Structures are given as structure tokens and as C-alpha cells.
XYZ file of C-alpha atoms in Angstrom:
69
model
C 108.948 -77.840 -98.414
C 105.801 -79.566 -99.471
C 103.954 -80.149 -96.413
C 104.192 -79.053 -92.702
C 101.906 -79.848 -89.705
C 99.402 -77.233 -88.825
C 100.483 -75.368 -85.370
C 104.335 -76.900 -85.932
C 107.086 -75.399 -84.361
C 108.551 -74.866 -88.165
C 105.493 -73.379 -88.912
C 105.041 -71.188 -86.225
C 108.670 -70.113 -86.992
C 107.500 -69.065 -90.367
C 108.438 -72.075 -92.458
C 106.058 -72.264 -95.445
C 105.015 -74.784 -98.254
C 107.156 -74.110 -101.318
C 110.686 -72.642 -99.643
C 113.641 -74.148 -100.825
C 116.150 -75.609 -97.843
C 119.645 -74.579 -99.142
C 120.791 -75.894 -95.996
C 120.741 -77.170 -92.608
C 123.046 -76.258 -89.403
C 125.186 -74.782 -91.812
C 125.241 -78.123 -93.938
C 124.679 -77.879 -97.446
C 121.942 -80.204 -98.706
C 122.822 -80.750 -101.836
C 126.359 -81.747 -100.427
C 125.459 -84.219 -97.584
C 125.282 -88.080 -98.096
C 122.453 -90.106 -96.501
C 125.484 -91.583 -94.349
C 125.553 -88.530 -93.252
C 122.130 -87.403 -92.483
C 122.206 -90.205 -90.577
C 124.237 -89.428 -88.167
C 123.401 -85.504 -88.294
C 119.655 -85.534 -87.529
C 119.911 -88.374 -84.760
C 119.502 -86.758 -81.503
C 119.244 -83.610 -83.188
C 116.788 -81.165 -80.816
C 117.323 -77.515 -82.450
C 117.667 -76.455 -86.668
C 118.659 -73.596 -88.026
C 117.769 -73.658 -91.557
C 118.684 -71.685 -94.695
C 116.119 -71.411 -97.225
C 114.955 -69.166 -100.210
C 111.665 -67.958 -100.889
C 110.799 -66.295 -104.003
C 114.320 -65.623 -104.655
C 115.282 -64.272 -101.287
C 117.395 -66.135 -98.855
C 116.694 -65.890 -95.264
C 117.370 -68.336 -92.307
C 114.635 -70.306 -89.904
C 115.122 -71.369 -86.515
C 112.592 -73.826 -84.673
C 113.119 -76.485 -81.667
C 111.908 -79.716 -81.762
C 109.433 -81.462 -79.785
C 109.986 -84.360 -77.443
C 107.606 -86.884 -78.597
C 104.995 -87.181 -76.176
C 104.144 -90.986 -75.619
């Protein structure tokens, strides 16, 4: 992670600059093609996401925000 919005719903689930996202909805990143993210991320309105943090692993929840127009 290199950069989240102030007051975020990632942030405010304790996402912080500097974890490493190992992976998403039980997806592995390193596995996933961009085909793929593609059609995984559209629509999507909840994450879980696995990350590590100074060595530790630990998961983060957040849902997203409907874009207010």
C-alpha cells in the first residue's frame, strides 16, 4: 500500500501505508491476471484482504462506498 485517502473506509479499517496485500477475497495477487481483475473488482462492494505487516499476516475487511454524484 502506498497511499490511502484520509478518513477511508480501508483506513478506518486499519489499512496502513507500507502493508503488503498477499491477497484479495481469497485471491492470490501474485496469481491473478489483469483479465481477471477485470472481471473480479467490477461490481465488487465488500474486500476482505490478506496482508502482512512487519512480518505478521493478518486479514482487513472494509465496504465500499457508493460514489456519491
Amino acid at each position: 500500500v502506498n497511499c490511502l485517502y484520509r478518513y477511508s473506509n480501508a483506513e478506518k479499517a486499519g489499512l496502513k501505508n507500507g502493508d503488503h496485500i498477499l491477497s484479495v477475497n481469497g485471491k492470490d495477487v501474485k496469481t491473478i491476471s489483469m483479465d481477471e481483475q477485470q472481471t473480479f473488482f467490477k461490481n465488487l462492494k465488500s474486500v476482505t484482504l490478506e496482508i502482512e505487516r512487519d512480518g505478521a499476516k493478518s486479514t482487513v475487511s472494509f465496504n465500499f462506498d457508493d460514489p456519491k454524484i
